[in-house]
PDB file of C-alpha atoms in Angstrom:
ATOM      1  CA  UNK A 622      66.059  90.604 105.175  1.00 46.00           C
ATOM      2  CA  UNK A 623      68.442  90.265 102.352  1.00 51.00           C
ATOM      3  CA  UNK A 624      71.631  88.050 103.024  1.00 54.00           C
ATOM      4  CA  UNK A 625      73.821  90.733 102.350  1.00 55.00           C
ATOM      5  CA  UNK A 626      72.137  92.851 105.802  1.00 52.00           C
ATOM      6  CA  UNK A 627      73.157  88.679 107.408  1.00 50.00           C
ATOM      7  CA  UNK A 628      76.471  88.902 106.396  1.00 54.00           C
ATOM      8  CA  UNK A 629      76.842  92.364 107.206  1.00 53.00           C
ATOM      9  CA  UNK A 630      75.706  91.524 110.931  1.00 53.00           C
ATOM     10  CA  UNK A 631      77.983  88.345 111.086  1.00 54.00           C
ATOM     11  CA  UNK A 632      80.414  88.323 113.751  1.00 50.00           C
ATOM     12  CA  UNK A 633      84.054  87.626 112.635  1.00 52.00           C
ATOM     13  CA  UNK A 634      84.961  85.959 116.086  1.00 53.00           C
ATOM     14  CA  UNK A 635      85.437  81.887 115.848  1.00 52.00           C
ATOM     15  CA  UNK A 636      82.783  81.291 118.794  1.00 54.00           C
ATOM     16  CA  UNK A 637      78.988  82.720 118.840  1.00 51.00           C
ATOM     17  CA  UNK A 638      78.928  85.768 120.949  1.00 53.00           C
ATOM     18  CA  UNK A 639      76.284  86.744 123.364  1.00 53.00           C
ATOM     19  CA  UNK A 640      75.022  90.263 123.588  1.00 47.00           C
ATOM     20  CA  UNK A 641      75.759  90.652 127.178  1.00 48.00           C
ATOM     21  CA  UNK A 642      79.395  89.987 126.858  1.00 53.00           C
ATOM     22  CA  UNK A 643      79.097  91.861 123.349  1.00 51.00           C
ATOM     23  CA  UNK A 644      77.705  94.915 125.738  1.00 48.00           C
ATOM     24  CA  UNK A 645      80.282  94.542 128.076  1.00 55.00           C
ATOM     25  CA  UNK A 646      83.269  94.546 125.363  1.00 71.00           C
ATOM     26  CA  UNK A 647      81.545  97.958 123.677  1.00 78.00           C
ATOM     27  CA  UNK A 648      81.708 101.422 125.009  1.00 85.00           C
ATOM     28  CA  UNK A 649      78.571 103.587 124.628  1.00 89.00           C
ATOM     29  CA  UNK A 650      79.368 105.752 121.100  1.00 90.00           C
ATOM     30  CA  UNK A 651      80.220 108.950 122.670  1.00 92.00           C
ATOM     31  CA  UNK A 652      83.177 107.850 125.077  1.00 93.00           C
ATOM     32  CA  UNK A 653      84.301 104.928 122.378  1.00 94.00           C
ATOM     33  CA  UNK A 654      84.767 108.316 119.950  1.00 95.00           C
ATOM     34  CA  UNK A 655      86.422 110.221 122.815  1.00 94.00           C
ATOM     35  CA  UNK A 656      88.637 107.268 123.167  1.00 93.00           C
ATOM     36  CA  UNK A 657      89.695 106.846 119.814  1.00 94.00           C
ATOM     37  CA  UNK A 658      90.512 110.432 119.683  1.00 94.00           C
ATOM     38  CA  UNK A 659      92.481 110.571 122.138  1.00 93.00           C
ATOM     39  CA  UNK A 660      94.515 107.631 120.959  1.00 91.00           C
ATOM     40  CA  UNK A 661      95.377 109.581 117.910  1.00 91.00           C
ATOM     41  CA  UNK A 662      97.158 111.715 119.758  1.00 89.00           C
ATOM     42  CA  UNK A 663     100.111 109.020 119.633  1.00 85.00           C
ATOM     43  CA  UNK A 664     100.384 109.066 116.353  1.00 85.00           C
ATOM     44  CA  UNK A 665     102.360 111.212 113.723  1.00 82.00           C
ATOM     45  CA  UNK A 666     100.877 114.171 113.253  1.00 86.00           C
ATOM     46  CA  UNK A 667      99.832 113.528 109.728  1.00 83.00           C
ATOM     47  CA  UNK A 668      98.361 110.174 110.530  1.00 83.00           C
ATOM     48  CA  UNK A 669      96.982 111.750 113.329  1.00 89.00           C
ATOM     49  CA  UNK A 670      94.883 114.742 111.064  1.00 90.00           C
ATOM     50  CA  UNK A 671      93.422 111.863 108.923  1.00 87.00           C
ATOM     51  CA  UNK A 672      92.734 109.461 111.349  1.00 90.00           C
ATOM     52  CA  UNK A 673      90.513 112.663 113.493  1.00 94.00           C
ATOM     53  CA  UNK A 674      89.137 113.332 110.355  1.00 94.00           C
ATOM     54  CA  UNK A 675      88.041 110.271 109.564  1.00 92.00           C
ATOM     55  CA  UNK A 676      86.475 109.107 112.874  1.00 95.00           C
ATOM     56  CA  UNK A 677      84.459 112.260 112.950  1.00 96.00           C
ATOM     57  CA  UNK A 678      83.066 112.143 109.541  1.00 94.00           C
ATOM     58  CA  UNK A 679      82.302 108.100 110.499  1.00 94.00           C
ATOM     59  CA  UNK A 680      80.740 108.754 113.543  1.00 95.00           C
ATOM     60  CA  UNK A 681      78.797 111.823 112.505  1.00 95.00           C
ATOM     61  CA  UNK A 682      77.441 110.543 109.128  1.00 93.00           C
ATOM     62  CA  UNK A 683      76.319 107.372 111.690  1.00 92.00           C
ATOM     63  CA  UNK A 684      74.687 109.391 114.311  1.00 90.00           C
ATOM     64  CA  UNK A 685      70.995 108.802 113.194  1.00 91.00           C
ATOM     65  CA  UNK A 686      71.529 105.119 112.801  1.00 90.00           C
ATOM     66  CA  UNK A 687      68.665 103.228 114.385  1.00 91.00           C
ATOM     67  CA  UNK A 688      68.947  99.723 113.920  1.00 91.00           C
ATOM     68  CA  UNK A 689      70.252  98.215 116.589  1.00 90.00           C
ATOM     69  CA  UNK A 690      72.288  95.417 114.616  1.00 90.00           C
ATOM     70  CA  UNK A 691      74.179  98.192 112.878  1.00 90.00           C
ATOM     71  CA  UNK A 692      75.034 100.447 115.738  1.00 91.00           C
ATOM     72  CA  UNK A 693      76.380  97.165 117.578  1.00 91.00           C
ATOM     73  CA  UNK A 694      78.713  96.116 114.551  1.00 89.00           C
ATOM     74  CA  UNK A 695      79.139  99.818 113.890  1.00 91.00           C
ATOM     75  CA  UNK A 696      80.561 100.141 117.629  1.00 93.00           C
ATOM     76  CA  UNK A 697      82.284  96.638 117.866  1.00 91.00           C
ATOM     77  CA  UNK A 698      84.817  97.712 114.538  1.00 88.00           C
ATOM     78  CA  UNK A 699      85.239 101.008 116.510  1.00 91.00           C
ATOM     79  CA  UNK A 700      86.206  99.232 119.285  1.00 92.00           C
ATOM     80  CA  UNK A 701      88.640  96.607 117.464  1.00 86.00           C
ATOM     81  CA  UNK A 702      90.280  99.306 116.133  1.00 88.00           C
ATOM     82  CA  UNK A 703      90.957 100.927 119.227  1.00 90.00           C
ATOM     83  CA  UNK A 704      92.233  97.871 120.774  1.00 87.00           C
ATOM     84  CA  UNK A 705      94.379  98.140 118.009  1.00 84.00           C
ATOM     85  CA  UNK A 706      95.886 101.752 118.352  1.00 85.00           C
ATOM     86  CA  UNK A 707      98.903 102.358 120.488  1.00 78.00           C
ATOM     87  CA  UNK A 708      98.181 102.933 124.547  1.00 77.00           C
ATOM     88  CA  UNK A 709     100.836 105.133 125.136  1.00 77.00           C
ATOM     89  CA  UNK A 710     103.536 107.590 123.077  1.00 74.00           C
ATOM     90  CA  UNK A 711     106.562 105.067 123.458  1.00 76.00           C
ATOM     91  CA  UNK A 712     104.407 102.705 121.389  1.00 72.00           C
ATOM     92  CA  UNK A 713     105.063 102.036 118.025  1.00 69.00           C
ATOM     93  CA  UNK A 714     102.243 101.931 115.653  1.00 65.00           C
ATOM     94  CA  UNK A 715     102.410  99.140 112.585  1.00 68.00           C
ATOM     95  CA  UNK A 716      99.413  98.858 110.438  1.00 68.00           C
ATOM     96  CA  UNK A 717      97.915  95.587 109.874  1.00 74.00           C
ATOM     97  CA  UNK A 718      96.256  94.405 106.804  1.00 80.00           C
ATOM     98  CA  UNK A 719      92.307  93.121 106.383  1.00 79.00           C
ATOM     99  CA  UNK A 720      91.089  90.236 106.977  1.00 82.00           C
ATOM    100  CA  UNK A 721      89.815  88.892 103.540  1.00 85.00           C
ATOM    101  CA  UNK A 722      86.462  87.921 104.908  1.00 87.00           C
ATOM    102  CA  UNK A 723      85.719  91.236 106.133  1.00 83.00           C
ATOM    103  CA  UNK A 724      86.285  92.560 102.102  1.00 82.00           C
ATOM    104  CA  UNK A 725      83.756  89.705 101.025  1.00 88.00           C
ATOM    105  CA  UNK A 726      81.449  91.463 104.063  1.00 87.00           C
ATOM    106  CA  UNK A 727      81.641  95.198 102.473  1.00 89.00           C
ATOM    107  CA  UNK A 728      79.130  96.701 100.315  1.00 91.00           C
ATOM    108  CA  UNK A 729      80.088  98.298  97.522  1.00 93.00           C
ATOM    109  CA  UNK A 730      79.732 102.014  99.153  1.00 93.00           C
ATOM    110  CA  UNK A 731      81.867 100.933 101.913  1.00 90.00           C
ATOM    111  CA  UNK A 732      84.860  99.046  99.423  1.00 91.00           C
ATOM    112  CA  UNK A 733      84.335 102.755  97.528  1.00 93.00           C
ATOM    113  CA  UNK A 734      85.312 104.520 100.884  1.00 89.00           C
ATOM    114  CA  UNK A 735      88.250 102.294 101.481  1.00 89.00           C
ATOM    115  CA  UNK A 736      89.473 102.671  97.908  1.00 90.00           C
ATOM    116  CA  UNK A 737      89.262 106.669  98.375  1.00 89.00           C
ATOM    117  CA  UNK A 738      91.086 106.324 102.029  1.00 83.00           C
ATOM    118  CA  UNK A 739      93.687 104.290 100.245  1.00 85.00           C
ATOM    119  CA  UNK A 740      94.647 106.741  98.044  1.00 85.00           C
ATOM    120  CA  UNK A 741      94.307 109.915 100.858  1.00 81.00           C
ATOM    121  CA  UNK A 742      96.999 106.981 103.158  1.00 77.00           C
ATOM    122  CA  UNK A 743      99.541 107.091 100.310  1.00 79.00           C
ATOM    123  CA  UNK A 744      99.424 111.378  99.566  1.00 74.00           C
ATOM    124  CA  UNK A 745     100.073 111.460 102.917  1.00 67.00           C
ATOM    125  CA  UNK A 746     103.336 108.900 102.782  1.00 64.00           C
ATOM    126  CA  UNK A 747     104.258 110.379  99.768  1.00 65.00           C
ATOM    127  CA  UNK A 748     108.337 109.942  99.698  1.00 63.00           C
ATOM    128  CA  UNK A 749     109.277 114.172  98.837  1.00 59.00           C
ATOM    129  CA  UNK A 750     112.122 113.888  96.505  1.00 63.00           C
ATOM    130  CA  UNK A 751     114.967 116.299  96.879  1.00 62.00           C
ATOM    131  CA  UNK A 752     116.679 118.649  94.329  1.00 60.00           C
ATOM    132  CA  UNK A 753     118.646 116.355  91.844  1.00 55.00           C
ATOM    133  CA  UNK A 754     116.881 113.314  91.104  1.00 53.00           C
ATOM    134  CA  UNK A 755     113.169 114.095  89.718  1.00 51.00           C
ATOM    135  CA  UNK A 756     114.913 116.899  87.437  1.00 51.00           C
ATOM    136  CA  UNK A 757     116.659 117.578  84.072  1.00 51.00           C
ATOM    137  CA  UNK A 758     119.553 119.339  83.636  1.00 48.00           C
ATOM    138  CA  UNK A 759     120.393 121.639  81.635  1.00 44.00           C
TER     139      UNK A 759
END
């Protein structure tokens, strides 16, 4: 196996982690995608739109995954991320940034993927400027 599949399979957590209690932490995929659907529904709506989006490409593009170290990092992300997302609608979401280790852990499909959702983030936060300042008078 090539060190890049070792880092890849690597946990971030400080202490080793057994696969029972890494079992225990994950949901099986479909309810862990049902979950994290439903968790969008707290969010903005346009936040909400590309987060769906997103998740469903993920987890469909995913789907005929079968190595088992993949599907379980695969799931665990999934299911950081949800721990992540806000439980109810009084709940303020605040983005958080990455942890540099997992950028040294991406391949360089998956940093092209997070340069592309970068730039889909910011056309969505876009600031819309109003009548007077982007124009010239005349």
């Amino acid at each position: 196996m090539r060190s890049s599949f070792l880092r890849l399979a690597e946990s971030i957590s400080k202490g080793p982690l057994k696969m029972t209690e890494a079992s225990a932490m994950l949901y099986p995929p479909i309810p862990l995608y049902r979950r994290i659907l439903r968790s969008h529904r707290y969010l903005p709506s346009d936040m909400r739109s590309l987060g769906d989006d997103y998740v469903k490409s993920e987890f469909r593009r995913h789907k005929e995954v079968s190595n088992p170290v993949y599907i379980m990092g695969f799931l665990s992300q999934w299911k950081v991320y949800l721990d992540q997302m806000p439980q109810n609608p009084n709940a303020a979401y605040s983005g958080k940034r990455l942890d540099p280790t997992v950028f040294e852990k991406m391949s360089n499909e998956q940093l092209g993927q997070l340069y592309e959702l970068m730039h889909v983030a910011k056309d969505v936060w876009k600031p819309v400027q109003t009548g007077g300042e982007g124009e010239e008078k005349s």
